[in-house]
PDB file of C-alpha atoms in Angstrom:
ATOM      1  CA  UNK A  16     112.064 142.338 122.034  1.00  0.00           C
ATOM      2  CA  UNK A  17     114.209 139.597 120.717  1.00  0.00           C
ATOM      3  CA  UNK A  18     117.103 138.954 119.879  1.00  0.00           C
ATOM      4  CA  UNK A  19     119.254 140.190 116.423  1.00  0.00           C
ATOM      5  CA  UNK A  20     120.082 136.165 116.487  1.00  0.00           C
ATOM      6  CA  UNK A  21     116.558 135.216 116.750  1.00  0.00           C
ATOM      7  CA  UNK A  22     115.232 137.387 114.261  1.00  0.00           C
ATOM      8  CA  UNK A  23     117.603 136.393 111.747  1.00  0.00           C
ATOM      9  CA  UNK A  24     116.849 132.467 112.088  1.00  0.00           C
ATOM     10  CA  UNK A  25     113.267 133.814 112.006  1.00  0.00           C
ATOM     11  CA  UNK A  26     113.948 135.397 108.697  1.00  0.00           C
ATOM     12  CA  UNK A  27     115.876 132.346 107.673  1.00  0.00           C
ATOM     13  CA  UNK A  28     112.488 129.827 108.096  1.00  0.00           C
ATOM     14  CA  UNK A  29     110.652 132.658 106.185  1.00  0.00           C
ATOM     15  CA  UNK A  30     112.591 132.184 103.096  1.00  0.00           C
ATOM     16  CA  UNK A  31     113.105 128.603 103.482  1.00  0.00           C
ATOM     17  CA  UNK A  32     109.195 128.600 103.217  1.00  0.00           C
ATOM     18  CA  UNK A  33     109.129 130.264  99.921  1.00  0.00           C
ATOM     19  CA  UNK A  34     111.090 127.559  98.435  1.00  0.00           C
ATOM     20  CA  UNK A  35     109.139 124.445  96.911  1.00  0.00           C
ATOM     21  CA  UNK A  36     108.858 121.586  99.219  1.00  0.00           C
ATOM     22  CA  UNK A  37     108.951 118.109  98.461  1.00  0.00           C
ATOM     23  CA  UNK A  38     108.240 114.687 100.275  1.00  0.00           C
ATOM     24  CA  UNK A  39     109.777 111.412  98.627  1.00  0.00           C
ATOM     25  CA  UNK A  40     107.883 108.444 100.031  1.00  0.00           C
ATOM     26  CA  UNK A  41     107.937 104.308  99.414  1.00  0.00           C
ATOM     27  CA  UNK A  42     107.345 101.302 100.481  1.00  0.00           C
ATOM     28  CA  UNK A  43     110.918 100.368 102.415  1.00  0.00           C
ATOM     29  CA  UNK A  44     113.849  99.427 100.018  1.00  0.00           C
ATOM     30  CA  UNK A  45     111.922 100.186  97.283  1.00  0.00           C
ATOM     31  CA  UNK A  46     114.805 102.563  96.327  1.00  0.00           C
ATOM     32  CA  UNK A  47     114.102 106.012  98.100  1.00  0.00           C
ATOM     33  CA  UNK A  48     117.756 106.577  99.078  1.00  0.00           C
ATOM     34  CA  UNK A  49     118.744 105.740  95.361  1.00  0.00           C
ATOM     35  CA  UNK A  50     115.893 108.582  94.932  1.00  0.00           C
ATOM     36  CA  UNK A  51     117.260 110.993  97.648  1.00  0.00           C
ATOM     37  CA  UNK A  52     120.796 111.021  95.905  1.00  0.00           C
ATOM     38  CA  UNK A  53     119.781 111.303  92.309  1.00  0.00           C
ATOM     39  CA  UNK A  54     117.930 114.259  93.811  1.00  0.00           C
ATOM     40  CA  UNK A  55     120.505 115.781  95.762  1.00  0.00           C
ATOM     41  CA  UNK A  56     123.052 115.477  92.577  1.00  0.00           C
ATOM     42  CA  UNK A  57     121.192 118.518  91.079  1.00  0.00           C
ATOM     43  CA  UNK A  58     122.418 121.961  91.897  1.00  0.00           C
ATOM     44  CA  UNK A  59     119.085 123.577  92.126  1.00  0.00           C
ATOM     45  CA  UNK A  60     117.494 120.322  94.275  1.00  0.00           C
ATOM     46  CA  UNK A  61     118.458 119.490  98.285  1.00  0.00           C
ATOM     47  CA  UNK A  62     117.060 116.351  99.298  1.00  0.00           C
ATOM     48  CA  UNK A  63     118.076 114.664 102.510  1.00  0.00           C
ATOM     49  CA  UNK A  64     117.051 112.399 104.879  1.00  0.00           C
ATOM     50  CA  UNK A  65     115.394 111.033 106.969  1.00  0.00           C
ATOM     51  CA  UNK A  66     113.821 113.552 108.974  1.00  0.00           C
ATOM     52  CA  UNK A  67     111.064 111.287 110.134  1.00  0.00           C
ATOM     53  CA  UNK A  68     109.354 114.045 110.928  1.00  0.00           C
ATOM     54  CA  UNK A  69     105.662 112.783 111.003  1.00  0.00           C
ATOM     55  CA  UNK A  70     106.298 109.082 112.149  1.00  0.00           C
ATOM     56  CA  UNK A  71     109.348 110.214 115.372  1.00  0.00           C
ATOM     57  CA  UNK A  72     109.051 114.088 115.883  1.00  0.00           C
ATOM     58  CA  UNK A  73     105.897 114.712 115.782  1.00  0.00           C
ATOM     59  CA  UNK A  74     104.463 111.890 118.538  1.00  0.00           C
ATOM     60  CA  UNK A  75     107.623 112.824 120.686  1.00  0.00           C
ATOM     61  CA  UNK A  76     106.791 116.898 120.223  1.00  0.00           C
ATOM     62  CA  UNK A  77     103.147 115.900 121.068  1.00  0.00           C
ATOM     63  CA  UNK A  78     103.888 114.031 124.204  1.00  0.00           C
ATOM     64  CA  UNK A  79     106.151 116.640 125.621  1.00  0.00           C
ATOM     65  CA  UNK A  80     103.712 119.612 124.475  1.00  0.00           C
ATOM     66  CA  UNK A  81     101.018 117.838 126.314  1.00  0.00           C
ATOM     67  CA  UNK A  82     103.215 117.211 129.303  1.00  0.00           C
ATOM     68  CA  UNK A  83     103.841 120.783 129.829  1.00  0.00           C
ATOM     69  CA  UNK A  84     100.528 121.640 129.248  1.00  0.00           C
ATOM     70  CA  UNK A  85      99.294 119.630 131.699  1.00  0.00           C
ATOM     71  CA  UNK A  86     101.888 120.848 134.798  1.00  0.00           C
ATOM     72  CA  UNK A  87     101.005 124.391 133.945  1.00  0.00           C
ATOM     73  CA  UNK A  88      97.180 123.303 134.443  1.00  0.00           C
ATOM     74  CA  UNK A  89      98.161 121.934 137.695  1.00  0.00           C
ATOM     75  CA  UNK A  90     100.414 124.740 138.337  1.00  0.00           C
ATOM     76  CA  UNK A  91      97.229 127.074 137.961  1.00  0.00           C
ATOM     77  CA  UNK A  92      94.689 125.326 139.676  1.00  0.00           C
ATOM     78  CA  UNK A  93      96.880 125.040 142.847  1.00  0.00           C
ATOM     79  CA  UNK A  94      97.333 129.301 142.807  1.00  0.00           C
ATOM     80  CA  UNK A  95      93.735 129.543 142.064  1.00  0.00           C
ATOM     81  CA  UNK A  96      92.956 127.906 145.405  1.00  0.00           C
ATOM     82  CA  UNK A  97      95.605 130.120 147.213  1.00  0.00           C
ATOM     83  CA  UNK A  98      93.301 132.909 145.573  1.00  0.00           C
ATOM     84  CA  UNK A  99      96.040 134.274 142.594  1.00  0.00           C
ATOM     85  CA  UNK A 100      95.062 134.760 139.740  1.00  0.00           C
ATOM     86  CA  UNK A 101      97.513 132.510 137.432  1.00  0.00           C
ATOM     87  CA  UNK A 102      96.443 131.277 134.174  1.00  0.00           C
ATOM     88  CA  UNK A 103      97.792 128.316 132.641  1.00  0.00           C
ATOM     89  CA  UNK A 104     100.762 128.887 130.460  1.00  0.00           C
ATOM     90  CA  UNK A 105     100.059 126.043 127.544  1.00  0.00           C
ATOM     91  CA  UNK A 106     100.121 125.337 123.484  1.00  0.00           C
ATOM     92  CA  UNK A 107      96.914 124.854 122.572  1.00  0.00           C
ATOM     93  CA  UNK A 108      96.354 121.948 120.148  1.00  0.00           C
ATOM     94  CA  UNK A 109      95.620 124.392 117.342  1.00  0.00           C
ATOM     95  CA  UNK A 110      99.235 125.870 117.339  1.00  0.00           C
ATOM     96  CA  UNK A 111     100.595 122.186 117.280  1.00  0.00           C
ATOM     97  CA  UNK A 112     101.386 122.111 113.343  1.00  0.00           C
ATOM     98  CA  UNK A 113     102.254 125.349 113.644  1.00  0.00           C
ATOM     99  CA  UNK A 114     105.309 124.359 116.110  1.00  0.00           C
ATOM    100  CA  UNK A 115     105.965 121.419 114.041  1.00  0.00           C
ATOM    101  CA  UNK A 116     106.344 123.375 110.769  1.00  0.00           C
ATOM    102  CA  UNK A 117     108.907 125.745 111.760  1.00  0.00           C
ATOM    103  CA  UNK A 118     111.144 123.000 113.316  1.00  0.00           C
ATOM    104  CA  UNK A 119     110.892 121.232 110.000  1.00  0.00           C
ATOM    105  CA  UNK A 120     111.637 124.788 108.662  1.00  0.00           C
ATOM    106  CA  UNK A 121     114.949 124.990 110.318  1.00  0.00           C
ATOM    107  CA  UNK A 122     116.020 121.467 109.629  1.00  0.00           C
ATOM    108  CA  UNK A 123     115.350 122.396 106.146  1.00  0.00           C
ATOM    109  CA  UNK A 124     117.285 125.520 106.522  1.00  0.00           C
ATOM    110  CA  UNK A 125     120.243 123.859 107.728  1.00  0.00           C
ATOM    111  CA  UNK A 126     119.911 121.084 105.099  1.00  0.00           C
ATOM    112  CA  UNK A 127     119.765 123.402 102.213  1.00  0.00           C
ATOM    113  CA  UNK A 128     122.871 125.635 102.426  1.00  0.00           C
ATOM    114  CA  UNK A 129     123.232 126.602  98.688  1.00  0.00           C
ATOM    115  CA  UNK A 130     120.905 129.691  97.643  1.00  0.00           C
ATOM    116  CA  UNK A 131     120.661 128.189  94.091  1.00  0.00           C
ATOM    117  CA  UNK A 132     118.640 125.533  95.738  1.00  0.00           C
ATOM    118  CA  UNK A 133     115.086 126.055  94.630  1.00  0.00           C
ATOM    119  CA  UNK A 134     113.782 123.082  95.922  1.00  0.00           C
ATOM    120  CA  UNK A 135     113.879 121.255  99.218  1.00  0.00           C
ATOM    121  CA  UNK A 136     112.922 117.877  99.989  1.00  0.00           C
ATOM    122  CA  UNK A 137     113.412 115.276 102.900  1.00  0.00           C
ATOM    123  CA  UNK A 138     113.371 111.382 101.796  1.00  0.00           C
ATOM    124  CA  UNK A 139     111.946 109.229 104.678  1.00  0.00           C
ATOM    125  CA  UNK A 140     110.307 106.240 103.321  1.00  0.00           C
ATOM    126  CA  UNK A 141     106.894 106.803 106.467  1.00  0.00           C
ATOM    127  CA  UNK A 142     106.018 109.873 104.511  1.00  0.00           C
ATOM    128  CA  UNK A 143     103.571 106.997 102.284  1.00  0.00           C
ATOM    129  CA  UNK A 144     101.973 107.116 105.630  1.00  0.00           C
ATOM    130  CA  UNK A 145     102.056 110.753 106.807  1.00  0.00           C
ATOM    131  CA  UNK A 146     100.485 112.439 103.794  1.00  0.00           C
ATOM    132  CA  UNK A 147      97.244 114.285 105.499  1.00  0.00           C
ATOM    133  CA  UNK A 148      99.567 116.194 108.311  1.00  0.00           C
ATOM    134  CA  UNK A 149     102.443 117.174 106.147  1.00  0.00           C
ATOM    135  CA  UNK A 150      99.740 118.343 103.557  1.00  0.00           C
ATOM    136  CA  UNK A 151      97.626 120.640 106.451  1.00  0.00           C
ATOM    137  CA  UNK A 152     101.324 121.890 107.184  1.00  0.00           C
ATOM    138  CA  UNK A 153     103.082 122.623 103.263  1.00  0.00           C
ATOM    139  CA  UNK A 154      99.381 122.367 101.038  1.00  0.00           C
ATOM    140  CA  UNK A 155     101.796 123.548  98.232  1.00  0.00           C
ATOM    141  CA  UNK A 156     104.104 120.410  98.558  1.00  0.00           C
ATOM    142  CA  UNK A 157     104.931 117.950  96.202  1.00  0.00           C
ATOM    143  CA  UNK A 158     105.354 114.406  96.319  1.00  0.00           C
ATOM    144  CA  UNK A 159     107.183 111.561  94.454  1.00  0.00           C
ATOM    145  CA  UNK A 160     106.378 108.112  95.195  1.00  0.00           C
ATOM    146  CA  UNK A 161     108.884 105.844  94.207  1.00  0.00           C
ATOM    147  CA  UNK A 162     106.921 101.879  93.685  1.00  0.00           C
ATOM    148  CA  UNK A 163     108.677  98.692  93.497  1.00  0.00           C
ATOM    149  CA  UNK A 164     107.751  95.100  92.801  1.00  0.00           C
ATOM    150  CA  UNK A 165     106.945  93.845  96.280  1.00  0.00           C
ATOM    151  CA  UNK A 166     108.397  90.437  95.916  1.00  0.00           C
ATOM    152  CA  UNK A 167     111.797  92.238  95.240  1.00  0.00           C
ATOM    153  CA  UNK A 168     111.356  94.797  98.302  1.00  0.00           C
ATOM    154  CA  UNK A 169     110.595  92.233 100.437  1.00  0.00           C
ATOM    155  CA  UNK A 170     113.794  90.029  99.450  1.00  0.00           C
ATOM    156  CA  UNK A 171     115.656  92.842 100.148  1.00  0.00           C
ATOM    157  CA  UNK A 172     114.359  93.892 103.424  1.00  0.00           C
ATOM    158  CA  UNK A 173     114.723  90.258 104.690  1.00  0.00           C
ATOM    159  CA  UNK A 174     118.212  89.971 104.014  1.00  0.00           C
ATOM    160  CA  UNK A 175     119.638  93.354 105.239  1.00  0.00           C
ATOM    161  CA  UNK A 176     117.605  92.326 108.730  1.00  0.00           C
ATOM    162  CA  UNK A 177     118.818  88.961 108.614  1.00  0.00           C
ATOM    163  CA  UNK A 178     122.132  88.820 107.900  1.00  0.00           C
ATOM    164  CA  UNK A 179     122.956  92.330 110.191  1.00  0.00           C
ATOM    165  CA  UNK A 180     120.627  90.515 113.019  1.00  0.00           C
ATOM    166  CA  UNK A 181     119.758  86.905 112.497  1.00  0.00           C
ATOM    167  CA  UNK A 182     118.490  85.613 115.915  1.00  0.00           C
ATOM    168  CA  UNK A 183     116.608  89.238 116.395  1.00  0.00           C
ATOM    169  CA  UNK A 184     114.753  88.644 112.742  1.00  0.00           C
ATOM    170  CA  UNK A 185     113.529  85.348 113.549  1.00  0.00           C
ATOM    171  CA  UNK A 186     112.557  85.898 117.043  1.00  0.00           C
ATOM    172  CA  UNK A 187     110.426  88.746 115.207  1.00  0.00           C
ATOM    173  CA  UNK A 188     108.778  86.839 112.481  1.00  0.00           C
ATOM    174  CA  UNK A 189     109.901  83.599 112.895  1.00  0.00           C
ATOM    175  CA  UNK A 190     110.883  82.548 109.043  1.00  0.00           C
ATOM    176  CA  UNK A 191     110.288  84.057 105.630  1.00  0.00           C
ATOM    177  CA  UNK A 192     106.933  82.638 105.260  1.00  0.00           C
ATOM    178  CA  UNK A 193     105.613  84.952 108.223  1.00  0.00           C
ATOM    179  CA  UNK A 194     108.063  88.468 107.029  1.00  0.00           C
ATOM    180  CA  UNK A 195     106.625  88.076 103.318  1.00  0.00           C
ATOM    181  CA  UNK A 196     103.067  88.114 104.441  1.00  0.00           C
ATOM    182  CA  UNK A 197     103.482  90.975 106.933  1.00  0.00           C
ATOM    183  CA  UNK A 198     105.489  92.665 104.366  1.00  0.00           C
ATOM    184  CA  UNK A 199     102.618  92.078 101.510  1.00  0.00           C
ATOM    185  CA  UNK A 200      99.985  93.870 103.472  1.00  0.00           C
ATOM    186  CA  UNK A 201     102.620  96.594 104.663  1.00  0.00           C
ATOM    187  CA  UNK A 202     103.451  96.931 100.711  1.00  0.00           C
ATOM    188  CA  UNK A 203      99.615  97.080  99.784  1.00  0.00           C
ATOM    189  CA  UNK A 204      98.588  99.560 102.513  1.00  0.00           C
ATOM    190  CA  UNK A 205     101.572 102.011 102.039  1.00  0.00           C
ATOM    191  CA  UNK A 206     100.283 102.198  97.798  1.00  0.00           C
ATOM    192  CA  UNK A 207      97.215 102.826  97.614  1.00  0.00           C
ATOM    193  CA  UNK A 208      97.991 105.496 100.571  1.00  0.00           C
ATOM    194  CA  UNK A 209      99.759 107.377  97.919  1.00  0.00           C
ATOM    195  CA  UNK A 210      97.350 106.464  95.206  1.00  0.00           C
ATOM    196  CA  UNK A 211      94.521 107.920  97.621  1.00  0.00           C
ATOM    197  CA  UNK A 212      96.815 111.274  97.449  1.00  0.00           C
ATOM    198  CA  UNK A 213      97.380 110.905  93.625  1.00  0.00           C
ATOM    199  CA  UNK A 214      93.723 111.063  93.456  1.00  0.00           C
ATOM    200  CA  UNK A 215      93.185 114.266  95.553  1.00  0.00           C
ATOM    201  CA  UNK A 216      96.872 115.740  94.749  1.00  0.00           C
ATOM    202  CA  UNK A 217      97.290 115.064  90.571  1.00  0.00           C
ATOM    203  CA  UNK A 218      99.103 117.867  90.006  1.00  0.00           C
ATOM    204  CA  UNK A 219     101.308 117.568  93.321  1.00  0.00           C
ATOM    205  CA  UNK A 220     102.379 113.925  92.901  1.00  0.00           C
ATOM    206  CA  UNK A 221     104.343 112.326  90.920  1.00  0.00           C
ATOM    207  CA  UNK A 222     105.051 108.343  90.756  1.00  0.00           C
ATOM    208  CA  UNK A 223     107.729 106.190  88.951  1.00  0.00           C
ATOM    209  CA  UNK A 224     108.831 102.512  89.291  1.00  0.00           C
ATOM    210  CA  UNK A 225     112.050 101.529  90.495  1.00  0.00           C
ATOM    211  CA  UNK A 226     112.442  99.188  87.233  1.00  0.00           C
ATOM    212  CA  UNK A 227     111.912 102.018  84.837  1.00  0.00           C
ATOM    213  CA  UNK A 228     114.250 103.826  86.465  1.00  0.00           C
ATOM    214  CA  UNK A 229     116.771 100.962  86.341  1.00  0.00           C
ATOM    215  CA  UNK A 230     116.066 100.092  82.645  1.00  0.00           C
ATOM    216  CA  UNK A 231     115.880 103.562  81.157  1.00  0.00           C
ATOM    217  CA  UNK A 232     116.457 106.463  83.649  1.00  0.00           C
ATOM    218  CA  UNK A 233     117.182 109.743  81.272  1.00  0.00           C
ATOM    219  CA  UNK A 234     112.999 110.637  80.641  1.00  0.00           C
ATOM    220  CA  UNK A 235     112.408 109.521  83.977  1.00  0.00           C
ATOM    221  CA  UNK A 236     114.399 112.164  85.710  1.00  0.00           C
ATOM    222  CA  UNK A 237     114.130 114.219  83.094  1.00  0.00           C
ATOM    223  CA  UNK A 238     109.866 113.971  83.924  1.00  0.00           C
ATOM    224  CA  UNK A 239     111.343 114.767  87.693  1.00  0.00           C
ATOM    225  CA  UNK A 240     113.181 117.587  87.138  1.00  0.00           C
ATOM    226  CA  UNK A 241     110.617 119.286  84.935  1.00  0.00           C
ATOM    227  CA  UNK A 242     107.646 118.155  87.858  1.00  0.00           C
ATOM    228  CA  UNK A 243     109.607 119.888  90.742  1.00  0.00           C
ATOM    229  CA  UNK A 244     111.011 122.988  88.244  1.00  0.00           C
ATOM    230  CA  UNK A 245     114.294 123.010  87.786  1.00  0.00           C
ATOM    231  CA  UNK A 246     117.205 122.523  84.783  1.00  0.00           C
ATOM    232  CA  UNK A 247     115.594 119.174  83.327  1.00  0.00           C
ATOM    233  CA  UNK A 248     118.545 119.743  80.174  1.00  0.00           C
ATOM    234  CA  UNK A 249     120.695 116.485  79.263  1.00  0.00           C
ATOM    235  CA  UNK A 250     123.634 117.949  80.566  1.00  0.00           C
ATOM    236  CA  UNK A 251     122.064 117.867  84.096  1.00  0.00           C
ATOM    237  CA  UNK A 252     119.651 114.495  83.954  1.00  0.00           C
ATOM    238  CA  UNK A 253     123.860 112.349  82.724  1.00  0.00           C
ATOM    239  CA  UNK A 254     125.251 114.271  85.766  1.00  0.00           C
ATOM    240  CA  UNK A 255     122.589 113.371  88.073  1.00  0.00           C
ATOM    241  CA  UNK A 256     122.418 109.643  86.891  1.00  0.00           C
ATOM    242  CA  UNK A 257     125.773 109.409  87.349  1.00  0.00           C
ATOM    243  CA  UNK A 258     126.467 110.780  90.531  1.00  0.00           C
ATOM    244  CA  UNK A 259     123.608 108.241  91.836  1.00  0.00           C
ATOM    245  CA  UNK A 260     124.866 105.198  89.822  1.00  0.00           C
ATOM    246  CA  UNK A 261     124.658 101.745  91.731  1.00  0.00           C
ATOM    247  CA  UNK A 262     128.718 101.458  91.381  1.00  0.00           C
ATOM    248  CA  UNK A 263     129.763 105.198  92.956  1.00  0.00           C
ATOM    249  CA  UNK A 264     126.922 104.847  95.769  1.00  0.00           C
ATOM    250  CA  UNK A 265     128.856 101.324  96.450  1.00  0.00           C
ATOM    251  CA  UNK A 266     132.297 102.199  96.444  1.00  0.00           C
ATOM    252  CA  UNK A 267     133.128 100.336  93.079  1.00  0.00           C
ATOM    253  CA  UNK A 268     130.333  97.823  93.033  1.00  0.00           C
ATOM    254  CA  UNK A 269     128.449  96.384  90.001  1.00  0.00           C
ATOM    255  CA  UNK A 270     125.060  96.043  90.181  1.00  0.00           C
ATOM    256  CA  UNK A 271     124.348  92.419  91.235  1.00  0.00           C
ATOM    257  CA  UNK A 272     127.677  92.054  93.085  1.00  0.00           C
ATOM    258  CA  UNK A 273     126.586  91.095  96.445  1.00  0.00           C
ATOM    259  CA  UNK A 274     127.750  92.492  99.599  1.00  0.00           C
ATOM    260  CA  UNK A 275     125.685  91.385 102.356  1.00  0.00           C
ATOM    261  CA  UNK A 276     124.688  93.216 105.091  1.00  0.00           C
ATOM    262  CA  UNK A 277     125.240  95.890 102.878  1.00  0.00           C
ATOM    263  CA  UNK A 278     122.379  99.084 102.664  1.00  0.00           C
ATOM    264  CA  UNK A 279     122.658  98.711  98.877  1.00  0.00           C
ATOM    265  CA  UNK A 280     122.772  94.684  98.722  1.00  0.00           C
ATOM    266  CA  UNK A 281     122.636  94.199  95.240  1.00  0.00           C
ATOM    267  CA  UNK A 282     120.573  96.583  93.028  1.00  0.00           C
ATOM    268  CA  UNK A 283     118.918  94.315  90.673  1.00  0.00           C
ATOM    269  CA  UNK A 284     115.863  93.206  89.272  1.00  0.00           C
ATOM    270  CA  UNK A 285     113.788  90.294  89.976  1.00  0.00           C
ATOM    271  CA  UNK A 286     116.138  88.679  92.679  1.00  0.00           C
ATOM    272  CA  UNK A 287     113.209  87.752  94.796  1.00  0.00           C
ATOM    273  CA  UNK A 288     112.688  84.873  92.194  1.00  0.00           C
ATOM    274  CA  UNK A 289     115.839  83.065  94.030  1.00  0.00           C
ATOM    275  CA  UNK A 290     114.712  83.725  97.172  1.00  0.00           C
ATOM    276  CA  UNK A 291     110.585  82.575  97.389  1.00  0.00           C
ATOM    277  CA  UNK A 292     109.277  78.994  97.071  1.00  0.00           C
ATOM    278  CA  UNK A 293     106.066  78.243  96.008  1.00  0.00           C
ATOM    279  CA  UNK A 294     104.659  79.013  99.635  1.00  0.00           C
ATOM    280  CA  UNK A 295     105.757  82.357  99.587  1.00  0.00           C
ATOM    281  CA  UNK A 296     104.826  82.467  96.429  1.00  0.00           C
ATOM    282  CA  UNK A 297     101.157  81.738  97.020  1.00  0.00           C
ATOM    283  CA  UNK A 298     101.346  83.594 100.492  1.00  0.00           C
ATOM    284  CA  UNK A 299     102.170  86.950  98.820  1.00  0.00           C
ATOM    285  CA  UNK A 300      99.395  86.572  96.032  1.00  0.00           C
ATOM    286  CA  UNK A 301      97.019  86.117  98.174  1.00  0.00           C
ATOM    287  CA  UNK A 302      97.985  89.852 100.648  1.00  0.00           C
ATOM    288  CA  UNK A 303      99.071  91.553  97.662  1.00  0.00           C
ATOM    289  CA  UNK A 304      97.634  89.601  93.911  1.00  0.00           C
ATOM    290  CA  UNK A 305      95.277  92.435  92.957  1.00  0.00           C
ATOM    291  CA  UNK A 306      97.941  95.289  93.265  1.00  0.00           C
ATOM    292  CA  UNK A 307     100.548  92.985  91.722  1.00  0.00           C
ATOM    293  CA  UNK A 308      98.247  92.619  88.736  1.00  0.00           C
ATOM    294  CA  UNK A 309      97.381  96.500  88.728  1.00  0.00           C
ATOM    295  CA  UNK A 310     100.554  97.452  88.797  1.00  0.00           C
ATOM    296  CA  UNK A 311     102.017  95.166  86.194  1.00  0.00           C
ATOM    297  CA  UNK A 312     103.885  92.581  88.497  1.00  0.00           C
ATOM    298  CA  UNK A 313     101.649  89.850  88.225  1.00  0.00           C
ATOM    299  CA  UNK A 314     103.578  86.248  85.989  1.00  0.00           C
TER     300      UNK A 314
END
């Protein structure tokens, strides 16, 4: 028998379970935290992050799972030739997501403290790349994908890493040139990752563009809210804006008031147009043109 305490955290993952899970996933700085908080502004929504459950938990829970297992095989063998009879004591591979699940369960537990909270949801921007294990774990999870243009992504992610690490940056990629075409293949695999998902998931995914959500934001979190269930009423969709506006995230900042170094640089549209030269230009179109063009980027 276990314990009272263990039965009641047991209980706790059980009802966290019934609750409707959600993943928000994107191409880095393609504005998931700006996501996550809008989110987490709604009473009936918790939405935290980042777990990195899939792309830091999981390889680290593997390798420690198959550690064990193979000391208690060693461990056996060694009684078996003293003549006892000791099996093995190991997770098989089967029970893996299993132990992976519940430890997502209580992190989920803890995040969601409020028991109006109908949804849950964890905001690492990997989950673009994680979507077939967290959808054999939670096959009733929903996802929002959250695209930007990649030009502008990749301006951003260049200068947070350069100006909070300069010399580490350029020993990494050596100049811009080299980041934007790593980063226009990175941009183009992590899509059509969650397009692939769209495809098999229509019903469990939804997708919206940073820029819409810049421009015009009320029917775009209004189409959130009613996708994941909850109060999608005016009242709730100004509160929620609000609370996840460029200037309260930033302490006072407008958008396009630059702090470097800064999480939240700038929040503006098109910036990348000051930062790429013809080269990188040309060096992005050719890792990237055909999504640009699908998705409405292209000049």
């Amino acid at each position: 028998m276990v314990s009272p305490a263990y039965r009641q955290i047991q209980q706790t993952i059980e009802q966290v379970f019934e609750k409707q899970f959600f993943f928000v996933m994107g191409v880095l700085k393609s504005g998931t935290t700006w996501l996550q908080f809008l989110l987490d502004a709604h009473p009936e929504i918790c939405c935290k992050g980042e777990g990195h459950f899939i792309d830091e938990l999981c390889p680290k829970l593997y390798e420690s799972l198959a550690a064990y297992n193979s000391r208690s095989k060693v461990r056996a063998r060694l009684f078996a030739g003293g003549g006892l009879d000791a099996p093995a004591a190991y997770i098989d591979k089967k029970y893996f997501g299993f132990v992976l699940a519940t430890i997502i369960g209580l992190i989920f537990a803890r995040w969601a403290e409020s028991t109006n909270v109908k949804c849950i949801g964890d905001k690492t921007p990997h989950n673009i790349h994680a979507l077939g294990l967290l959808g054999a774990m939670f096959p009733a999870a929903k996802y929002i994908h959250i695209i930007r243009d990649g030009r502008d992504a990749a301006t951003a992610m260049w200068m947070r890493n350069f100006q909070r690490n300069r010399e580490a940056t350029l020993k990494q990629f050596g100049n811009f040139e080299y980041f934007v075409e790593d980063f226009a293949k990175k941009w183009t695999q992590g899509i059509k990752s969650a397009q692939e998902c769209s495809a098999a998931n229509p019903d469990r995914y939804f997708e919206l563009r940073y820029e819409d959500l810049h421009r015009e934001p009320e029917p775009i979190v209004r189409g959130l809210f009613e996708f994941l269930g909850v109060d999608a009423g005016d009242a709730v969709v100004t509160d929620c804006i609000g609370a996840a506006s460029f200037k309260r995230l930033t302490g006072g900042r407008k958008r396009g008031q630059e702090q470097p170094g800064a999480f939240m640089r700038k929040g503006v549209i098109g910036d990348w147009r000051n930062h790429f030269d013809e080269v990188d230009r040309a060096t992005f179109q050719e890792h990237a043109g055909t999504l640009l063009k699908e998705l409405g980027y292209d000049d």
